[in-house]
JSON list of C-alpha atoms in Angstrom, two decimals:
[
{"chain": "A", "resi": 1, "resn": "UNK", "atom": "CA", "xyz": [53.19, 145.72, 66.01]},
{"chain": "A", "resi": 2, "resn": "UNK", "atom": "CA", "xyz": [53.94, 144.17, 62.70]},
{"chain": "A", "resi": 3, "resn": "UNK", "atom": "CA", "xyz": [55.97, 146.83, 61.52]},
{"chain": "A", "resi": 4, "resn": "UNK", "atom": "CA", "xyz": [58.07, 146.61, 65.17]},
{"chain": "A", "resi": 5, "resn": "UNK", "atom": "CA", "xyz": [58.70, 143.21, 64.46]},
{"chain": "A", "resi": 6, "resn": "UNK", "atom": "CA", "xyz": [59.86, 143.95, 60.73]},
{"chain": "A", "resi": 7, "resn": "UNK", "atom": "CA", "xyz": [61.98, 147.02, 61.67]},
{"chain": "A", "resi": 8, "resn": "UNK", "atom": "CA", "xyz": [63.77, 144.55, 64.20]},
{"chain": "A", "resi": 9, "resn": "UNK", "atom": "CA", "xyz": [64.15, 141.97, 61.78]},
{"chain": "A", "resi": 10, "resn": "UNK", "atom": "CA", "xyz": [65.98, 144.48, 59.57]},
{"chain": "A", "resi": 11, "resn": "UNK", "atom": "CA", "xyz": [68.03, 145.49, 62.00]},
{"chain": "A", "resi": 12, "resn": "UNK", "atom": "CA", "xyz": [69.46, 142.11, 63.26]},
{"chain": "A", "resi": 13, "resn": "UNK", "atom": "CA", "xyz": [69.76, 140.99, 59.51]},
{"chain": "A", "resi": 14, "resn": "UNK", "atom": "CA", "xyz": [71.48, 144.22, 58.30]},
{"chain": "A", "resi": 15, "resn": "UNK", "atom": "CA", "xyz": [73.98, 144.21, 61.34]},
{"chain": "A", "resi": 16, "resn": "UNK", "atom": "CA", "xyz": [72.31, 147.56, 62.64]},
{"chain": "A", "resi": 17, "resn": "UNK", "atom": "CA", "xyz": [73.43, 148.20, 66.27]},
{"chain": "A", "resi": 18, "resn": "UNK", "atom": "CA", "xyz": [73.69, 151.74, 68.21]},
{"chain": "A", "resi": 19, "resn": "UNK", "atom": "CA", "xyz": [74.09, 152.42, 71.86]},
{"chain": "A", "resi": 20, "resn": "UNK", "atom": "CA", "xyz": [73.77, 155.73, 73.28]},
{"chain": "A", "resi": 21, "resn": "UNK", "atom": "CA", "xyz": [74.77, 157.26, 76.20]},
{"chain": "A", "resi": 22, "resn": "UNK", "atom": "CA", "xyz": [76.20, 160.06, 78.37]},
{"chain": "A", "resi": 23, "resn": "UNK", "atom": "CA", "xyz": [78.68, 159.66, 81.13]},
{"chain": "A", "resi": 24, "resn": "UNK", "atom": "CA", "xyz": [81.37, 161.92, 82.75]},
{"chain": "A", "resi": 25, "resn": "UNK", "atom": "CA", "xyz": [83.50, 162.36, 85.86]},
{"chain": "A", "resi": 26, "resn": "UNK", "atom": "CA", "xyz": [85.38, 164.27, 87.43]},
{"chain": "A", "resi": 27, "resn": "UNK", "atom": "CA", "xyz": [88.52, 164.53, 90.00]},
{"chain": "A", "resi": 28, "resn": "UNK", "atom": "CA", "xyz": [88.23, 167.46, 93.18]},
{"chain": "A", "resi": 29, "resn": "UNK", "atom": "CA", "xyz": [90.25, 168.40, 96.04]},
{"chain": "A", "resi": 30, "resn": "UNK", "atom": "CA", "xyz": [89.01, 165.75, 98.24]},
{"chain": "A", "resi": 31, "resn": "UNK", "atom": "CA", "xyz": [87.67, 163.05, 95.80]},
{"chain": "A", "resi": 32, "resn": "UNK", "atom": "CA", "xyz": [86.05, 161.94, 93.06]},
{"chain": "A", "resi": 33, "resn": "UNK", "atom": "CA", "xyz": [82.42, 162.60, 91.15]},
{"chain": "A", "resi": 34, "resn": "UNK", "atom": "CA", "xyz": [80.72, 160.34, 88.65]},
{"chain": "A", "resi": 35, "resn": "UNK", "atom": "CA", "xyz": [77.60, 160.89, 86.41]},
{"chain": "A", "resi": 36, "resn": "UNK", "atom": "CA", "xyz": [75.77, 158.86, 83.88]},
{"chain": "A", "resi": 37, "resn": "UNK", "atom": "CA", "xyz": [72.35, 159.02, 82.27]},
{"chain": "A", "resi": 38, "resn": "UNK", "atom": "CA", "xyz": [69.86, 156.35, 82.59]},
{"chain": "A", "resi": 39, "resn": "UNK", "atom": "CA", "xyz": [68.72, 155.39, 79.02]},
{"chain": "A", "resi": 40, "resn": "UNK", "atom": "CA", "xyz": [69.58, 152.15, 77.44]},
{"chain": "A", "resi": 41, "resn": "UNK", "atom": "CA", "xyz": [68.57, 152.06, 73.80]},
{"chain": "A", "resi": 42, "resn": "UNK", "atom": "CA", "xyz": [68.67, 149.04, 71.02]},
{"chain": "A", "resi": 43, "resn": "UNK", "atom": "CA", "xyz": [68.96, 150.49, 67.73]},
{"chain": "A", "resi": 44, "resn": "UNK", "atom": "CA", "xyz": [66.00, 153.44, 67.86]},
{"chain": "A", "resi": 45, "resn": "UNK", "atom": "CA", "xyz": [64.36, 152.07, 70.69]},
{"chain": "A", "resi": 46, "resn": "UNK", "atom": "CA", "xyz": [64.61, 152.03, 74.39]},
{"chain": "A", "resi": 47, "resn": "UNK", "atom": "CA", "xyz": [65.09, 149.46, 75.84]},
{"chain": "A", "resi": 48, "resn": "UNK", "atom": "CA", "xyz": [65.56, 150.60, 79.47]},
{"chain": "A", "resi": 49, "resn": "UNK", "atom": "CA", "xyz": [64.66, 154.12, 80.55]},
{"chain": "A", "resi": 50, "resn": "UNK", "atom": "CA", "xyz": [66.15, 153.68, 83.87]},
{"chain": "A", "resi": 51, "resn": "UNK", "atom": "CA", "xyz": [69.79, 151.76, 83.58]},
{"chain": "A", "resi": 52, "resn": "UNK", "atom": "CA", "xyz": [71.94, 151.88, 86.38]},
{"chain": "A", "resi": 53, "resn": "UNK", "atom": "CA", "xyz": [75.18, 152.52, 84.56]},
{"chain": "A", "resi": 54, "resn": "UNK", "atom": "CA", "xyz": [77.12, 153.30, 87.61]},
{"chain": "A", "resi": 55, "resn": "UNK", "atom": "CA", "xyz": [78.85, 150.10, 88.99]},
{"chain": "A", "resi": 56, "resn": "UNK", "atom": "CA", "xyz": [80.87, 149.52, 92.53]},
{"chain": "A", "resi": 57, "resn": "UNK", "atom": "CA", "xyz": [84.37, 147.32, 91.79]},
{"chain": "A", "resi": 58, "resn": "UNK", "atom": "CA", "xyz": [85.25, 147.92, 95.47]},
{"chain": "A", "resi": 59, "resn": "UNK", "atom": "CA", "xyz": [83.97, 149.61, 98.38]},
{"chain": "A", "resi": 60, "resn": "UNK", "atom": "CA", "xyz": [86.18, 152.98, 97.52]},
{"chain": "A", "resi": 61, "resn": "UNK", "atom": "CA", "xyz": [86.21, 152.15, 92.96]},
{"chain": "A", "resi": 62, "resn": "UNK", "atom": "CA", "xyz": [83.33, 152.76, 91.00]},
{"chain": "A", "resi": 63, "resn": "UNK", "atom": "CA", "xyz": [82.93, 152.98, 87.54]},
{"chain": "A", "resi": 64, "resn": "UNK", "atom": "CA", "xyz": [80.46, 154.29, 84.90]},
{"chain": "A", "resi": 65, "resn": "UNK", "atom": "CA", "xyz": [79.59, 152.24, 81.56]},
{"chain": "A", "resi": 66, "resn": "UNK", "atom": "CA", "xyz": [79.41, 153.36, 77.58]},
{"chain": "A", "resi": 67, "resn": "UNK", "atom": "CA", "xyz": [78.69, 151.21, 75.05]},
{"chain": "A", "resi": 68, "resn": "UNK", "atom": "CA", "xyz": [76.73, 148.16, 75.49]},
{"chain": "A", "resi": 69, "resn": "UNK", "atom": "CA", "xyz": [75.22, 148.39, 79.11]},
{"chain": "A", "resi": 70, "resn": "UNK", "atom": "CA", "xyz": [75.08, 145.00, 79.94]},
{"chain": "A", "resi": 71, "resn": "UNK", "atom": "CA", "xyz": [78.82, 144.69, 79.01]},
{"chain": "A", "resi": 72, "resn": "UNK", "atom": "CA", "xyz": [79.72, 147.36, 81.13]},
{"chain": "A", "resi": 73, "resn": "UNK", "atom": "CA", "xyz": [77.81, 145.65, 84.25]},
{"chain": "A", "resi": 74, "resn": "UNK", "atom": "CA", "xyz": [79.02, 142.47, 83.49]},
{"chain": "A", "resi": 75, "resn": "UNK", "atom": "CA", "xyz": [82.86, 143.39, 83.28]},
{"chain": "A", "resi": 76, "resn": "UNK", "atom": "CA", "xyz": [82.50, 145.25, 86.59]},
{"chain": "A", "resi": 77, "resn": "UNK", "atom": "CA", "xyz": [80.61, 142.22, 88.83]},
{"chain": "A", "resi": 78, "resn": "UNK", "atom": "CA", "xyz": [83.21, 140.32, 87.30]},
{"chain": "A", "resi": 79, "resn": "UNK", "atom": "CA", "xyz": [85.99, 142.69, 88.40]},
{"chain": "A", "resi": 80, "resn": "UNK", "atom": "CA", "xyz": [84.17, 143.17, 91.58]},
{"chain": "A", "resi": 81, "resn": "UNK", "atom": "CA", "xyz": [84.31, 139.40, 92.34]},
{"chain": "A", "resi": 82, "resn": "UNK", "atom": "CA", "xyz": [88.02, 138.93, 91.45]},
{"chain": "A", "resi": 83, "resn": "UNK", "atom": "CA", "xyz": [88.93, 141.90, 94.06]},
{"chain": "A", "resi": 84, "resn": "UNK", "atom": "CA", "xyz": [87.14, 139.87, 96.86]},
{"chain": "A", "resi": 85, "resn": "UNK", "atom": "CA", "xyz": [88.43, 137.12, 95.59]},
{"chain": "A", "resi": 86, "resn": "UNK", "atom": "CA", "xyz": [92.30, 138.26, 95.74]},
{"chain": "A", "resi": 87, "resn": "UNK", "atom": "CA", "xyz": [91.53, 140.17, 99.04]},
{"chain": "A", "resi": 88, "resn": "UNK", "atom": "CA", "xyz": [90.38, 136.61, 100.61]},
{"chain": "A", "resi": 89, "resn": "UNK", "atom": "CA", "xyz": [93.37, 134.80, 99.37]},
{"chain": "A", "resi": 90, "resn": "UNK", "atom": "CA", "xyz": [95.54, 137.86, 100.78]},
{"chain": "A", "resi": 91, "resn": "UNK", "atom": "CA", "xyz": [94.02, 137.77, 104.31]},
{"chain": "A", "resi": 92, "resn": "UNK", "atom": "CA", "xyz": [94.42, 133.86, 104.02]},
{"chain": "A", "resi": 93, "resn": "UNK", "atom": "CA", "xyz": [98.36, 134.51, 103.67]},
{"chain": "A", "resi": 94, "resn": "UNK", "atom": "CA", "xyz": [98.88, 137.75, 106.02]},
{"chain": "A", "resi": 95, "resn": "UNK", "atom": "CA", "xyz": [96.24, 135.78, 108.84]},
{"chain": "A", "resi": 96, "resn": "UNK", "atom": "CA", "xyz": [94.18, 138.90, 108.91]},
{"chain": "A", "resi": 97, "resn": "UNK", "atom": "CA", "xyz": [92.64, 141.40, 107.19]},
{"chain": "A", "resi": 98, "resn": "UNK", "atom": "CA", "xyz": [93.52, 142.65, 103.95]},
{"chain": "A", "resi": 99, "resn": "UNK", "atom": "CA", "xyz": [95.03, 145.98, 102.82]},
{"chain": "A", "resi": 100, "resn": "UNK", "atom": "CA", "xyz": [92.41, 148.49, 101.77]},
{"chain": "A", "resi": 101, "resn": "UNK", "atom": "CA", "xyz": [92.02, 148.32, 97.65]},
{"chain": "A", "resi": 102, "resn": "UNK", "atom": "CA", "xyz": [93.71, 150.72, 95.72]},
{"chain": "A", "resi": 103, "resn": "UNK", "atom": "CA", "xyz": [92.63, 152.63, 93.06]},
{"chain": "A", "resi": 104, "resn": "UNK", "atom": "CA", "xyz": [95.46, 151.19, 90.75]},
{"chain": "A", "resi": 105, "resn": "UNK", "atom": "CA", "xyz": [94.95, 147.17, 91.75]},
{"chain": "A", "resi": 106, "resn": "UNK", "atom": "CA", "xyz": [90.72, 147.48, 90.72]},
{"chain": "A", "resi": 107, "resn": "UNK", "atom": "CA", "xyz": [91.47, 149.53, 87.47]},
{"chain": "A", "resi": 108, "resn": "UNK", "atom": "CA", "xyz": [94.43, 146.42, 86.66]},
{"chain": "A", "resi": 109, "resn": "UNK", "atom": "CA", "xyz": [91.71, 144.03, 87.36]},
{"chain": "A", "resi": 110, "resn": "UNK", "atom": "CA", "xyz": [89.44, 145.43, 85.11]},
{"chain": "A", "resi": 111, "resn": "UNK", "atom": "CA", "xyz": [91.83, 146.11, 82.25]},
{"chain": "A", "resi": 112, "resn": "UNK", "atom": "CA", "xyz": [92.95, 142.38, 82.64]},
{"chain": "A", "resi": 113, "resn": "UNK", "atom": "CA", "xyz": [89.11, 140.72, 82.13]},
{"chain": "A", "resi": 114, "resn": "UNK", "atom": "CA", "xyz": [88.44, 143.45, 79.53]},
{"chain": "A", "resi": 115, "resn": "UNK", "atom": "CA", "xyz": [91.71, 141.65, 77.69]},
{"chain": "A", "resi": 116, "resn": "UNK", "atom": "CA", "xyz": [90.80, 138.78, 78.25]},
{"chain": "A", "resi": 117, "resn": "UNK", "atom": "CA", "xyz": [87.29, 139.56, 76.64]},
{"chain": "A", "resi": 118, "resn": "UNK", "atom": "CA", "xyz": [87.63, 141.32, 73.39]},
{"chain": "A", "resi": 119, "resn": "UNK", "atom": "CA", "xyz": [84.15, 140.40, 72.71]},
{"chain": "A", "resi": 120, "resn": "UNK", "atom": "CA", "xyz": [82.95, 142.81, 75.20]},
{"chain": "A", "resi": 121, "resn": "UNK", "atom": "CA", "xyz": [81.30, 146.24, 73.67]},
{"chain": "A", "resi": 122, "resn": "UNK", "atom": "CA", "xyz": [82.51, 148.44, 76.35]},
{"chain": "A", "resi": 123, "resn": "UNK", "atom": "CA", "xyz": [84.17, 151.78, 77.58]},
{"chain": "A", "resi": 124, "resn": "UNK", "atom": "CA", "xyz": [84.62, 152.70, 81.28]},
{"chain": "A", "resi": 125, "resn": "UNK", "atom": "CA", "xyz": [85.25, 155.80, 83.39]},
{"chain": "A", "resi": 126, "resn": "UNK", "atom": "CA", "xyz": [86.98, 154.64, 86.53]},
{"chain": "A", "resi": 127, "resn": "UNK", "atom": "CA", "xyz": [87.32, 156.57, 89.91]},
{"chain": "A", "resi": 128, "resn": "UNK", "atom": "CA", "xyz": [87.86, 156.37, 93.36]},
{"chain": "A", "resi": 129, "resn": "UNK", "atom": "CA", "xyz": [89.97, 157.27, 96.25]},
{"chain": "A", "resi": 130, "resn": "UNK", "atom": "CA", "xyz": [92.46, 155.04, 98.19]},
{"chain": "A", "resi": 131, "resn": "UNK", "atom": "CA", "xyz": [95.44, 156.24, 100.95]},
{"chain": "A", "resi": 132, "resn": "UNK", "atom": "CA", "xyz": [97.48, 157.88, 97.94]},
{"chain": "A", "resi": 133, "resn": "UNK", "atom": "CA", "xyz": [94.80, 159.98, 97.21]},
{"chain": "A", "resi": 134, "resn": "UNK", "atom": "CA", "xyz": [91.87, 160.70, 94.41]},
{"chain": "A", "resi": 135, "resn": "UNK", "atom": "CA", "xyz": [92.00, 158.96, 90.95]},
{"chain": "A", "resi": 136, "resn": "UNK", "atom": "CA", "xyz": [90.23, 158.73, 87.56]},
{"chain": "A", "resi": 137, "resn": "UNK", "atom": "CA", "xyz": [90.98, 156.75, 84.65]},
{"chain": "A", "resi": 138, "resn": "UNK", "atom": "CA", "xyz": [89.36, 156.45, 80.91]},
{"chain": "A", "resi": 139, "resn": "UNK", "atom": "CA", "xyz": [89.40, 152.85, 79.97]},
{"chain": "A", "resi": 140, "resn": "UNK", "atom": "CA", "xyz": [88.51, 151.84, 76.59]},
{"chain": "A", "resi": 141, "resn": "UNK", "atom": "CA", "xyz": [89.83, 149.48, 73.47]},
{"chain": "A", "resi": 142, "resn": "UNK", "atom": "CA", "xyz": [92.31, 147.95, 76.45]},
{"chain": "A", "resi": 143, "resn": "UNK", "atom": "CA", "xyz": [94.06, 151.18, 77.10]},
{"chain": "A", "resi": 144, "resn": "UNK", "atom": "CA", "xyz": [94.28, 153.37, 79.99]},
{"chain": "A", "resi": 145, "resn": "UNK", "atom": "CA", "xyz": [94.70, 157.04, 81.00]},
{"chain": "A", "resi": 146, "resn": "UNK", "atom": "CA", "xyz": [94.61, 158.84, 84.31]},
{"chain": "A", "resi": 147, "resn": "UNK", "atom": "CA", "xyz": [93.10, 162.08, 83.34]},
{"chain": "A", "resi": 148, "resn": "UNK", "atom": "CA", "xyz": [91.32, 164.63, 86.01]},
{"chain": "A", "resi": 149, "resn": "UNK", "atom": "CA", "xyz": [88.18, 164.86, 84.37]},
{"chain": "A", "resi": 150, "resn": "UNK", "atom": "CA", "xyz": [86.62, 162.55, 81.21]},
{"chain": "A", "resi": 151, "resn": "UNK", "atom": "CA", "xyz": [83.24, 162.00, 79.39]},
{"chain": "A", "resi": 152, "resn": "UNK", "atom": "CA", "xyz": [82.45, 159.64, 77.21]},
{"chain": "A", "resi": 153, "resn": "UNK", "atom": "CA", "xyz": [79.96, 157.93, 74.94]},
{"chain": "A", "resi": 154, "resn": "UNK", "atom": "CA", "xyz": [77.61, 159.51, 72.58]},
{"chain": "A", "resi": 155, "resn": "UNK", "atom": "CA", "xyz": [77.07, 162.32, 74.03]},
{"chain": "A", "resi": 156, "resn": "UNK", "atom": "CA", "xyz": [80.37, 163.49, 74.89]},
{"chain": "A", "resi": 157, "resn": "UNK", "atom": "CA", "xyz": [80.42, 166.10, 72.29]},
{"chain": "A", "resi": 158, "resn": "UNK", "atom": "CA", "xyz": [78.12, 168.28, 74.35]},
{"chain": "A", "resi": 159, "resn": "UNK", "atom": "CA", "xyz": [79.39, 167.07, 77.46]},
{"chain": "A", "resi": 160, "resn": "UNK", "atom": "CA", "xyz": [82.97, 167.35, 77.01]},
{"chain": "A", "resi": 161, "resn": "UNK", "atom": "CA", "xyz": [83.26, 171.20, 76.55]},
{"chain": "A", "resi": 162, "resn": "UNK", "atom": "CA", "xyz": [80.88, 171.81, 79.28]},
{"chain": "A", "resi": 163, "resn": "UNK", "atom": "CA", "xyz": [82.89, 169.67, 81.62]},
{"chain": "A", "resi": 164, "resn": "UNK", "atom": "CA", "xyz": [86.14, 171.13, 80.58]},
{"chain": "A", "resi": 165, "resn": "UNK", "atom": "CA", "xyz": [84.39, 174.98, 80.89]},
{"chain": "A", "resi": 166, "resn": "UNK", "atom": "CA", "xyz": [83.58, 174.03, 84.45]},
{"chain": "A", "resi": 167, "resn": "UNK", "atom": "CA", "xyz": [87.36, 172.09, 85.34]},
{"chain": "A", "resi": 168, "resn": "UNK", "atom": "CA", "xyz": [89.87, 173.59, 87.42]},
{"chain": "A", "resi": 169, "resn": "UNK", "atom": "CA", "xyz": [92.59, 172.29, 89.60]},
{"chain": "A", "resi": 170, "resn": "UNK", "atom": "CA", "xyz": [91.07, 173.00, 93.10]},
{"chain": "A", "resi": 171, "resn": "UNK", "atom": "CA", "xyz": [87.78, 172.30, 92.81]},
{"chain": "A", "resi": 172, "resn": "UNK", "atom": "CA", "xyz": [85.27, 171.01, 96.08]},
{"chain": "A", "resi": 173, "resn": "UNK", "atom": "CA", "xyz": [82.91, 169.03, 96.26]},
{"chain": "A", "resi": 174, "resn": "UNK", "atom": "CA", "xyz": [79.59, 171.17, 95.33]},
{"chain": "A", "resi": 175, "resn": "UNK", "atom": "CA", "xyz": [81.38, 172.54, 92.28]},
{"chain": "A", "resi": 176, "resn": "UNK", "atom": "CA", "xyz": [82.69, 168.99, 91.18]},
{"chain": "A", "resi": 177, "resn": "UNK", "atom": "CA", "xyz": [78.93, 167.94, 91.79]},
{"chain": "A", "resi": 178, "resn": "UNK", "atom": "CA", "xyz": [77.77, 171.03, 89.19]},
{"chain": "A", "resi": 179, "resn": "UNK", "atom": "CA", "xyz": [80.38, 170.10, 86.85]},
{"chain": "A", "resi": 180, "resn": "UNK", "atom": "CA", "xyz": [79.49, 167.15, 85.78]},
{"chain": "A", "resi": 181, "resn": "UNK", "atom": "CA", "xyz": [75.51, 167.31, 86.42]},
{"chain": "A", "resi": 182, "resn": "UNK", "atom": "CA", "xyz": [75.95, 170.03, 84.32]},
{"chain": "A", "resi": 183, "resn": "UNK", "atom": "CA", "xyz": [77.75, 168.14, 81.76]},
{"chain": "A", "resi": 184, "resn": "UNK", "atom": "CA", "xyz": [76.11, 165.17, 81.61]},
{"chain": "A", "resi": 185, "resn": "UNK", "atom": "CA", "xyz": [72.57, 166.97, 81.33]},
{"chain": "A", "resi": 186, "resn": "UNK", "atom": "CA", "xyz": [74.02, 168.56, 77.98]},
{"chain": "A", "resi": 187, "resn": "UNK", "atom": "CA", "xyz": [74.46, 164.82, 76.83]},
{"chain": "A", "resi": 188, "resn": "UNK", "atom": "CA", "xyz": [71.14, 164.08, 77.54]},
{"chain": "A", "resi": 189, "resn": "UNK", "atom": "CA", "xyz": [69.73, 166.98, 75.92]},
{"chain": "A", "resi": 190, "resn": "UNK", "atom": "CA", "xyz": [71.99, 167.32, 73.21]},
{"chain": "A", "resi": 191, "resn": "UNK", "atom": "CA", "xyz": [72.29, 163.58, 72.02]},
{"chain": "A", "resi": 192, "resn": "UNK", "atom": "CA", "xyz": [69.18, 161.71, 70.75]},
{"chain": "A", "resi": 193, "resn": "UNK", "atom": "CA", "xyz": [70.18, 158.38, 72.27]},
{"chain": "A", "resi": 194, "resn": "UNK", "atom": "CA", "xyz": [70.65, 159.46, 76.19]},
{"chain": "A", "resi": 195, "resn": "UNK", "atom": "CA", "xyz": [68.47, 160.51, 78.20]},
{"chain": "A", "resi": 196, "resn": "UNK", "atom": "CA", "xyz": [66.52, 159.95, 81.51]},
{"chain": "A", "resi": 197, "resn": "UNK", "atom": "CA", "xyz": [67.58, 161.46, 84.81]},
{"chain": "A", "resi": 198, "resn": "UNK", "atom": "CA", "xyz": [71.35, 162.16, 85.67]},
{"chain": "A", "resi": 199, "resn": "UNK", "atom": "CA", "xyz": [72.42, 159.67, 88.47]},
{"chain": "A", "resi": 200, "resn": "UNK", "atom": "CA", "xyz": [75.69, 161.31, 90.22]},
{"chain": "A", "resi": 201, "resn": "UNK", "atom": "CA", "xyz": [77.80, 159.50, 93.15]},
{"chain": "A", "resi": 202, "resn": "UNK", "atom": "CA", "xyz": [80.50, 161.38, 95.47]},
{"chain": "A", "resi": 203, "resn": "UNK", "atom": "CA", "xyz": [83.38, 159.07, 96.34]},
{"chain": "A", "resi": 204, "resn": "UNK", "atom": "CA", "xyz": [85.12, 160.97, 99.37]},
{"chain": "A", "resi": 205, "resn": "UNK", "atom": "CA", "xyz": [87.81, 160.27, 101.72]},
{"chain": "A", "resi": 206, "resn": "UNK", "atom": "CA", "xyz": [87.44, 157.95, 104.48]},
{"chain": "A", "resi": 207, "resn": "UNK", "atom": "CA", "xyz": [85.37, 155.75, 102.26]},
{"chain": "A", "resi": 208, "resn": "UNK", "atom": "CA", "xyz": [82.23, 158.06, 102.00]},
{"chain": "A", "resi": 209, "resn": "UNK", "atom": "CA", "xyz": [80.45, 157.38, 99.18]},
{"chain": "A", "resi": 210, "resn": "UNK", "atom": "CA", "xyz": [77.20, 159.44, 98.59]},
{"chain": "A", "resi": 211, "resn": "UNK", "atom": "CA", "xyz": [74.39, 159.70, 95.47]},
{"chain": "A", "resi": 212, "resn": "UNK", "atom": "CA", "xyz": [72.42, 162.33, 93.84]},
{"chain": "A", "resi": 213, "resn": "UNK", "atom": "CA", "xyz": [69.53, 161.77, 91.43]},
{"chain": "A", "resi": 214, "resn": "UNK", "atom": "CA", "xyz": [68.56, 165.07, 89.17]},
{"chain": "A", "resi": 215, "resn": "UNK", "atom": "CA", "xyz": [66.31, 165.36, 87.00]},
{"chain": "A", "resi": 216, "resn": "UNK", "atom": "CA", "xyz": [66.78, 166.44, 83.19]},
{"chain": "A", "resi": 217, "resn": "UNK", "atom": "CA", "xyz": [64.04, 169.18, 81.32]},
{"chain": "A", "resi": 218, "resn": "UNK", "atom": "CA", "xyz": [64.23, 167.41, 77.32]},
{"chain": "A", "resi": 219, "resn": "UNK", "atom": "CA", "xyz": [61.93, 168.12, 74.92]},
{"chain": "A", "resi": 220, "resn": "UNK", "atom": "CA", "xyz": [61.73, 164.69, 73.31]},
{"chain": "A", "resi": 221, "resn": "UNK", "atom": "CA", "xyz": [61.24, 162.43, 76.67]}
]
């Protein structure tokens, strides 16, 4: 315990701070797929072996978190809460309800509190479906790119070619599924700092959102 308490000492004096994790997505003919692992670490430790890093910004926009997780989660309640907030203040001026959110107005919303908070340790992968279609988005250091498929954090290196190996233009929904399962599970056995089980969700036309938990053989868990 006393060497815990020094090593964390050390760390916080010395400026020491890593976050790992593994997260990936994924555009197919009918939607979208997102996967993230579930570890959070601080420095060499865990700190949470089951983080949701997955986070709704509308009913039809999610978005998965790198960097510091409680960044991530923050930034997206926050976005989540200015959507509901503009679609009040829209059905207010039409007198009644409020056009469906698009994929474009949540990722502007995001990008504009991420601006607004430098501070924030943060990269997001963005994706969901509105009338126009299926869209992802990489979102990090206040820039955007709509891309068809993206991972991210420290585990990308192993994810990213197995992701891109998988990729191609017409893909459905079981093979968009594999994909990034499949690519995210490299992250997590690949990359020290992720880990856990590999949380998936399936945003589909017609607002259909569904989630798959899988679990993750590592030899170090």
């Amino acid at each position: 315990m006393v060497l815990l308490l020094l090593f964390l000492l050390a760390s916080a004096a010395d400026g020491i701070r890593k976050t790992g994790t593994t997260i990936a997505g994924v555009v197919f003919r009918d939607g979208c797929v997102l996967g993230a692992d579930e570890r959070a670490t601080e420095g060499s430790l865990i700190a949470d072996p089951e983080c949701m890093k997955i986070h709704e910004i509308s009913e039809n926009v999610f978005a998965c978190g790198a960097g510091t997780s409680a960044d991530a989660a923050q930034l997206c309640r926050h976005a989540q809460l200015d959507l509901v907030l503009l679609r009040r203040r829209e059905e207010a001026a039409r007198g009644g309800k409020a056009r469906p959110t698009t994929v474009a107005a949540a990722r502007g919303v995001v990008l504009k509190r991420l601006r607004s908070a430098p501070a924030m340790e943060c990269a997001l992968i963005l994706g969901g479906v509105d009338g126009s279609g299926a869209h992802l988005y990489r979102i990090d250091d206040g820039a955007t790119h709509a891309v068809p498929l993206a991972a991210m954090g420290s585990g990308s290196l192993a994810a990213t070619p197995v992701l891109e190996a998988a990729y191609r233009d017409d893909l459905d929904e079981e093979s968009a599924i594999a994909a990034v399962r499949s690519a995210v599970s490299a992250g997590v056995t690949f990359d020290a700092m992720s880990g856990g089980r590999v949380n998936i969700l399936v945003i589909g036309r017609e607002g259909r959102v569904t989630r798959h938990t899988f679990f993750v053989m590592k030899n170090n868990n």
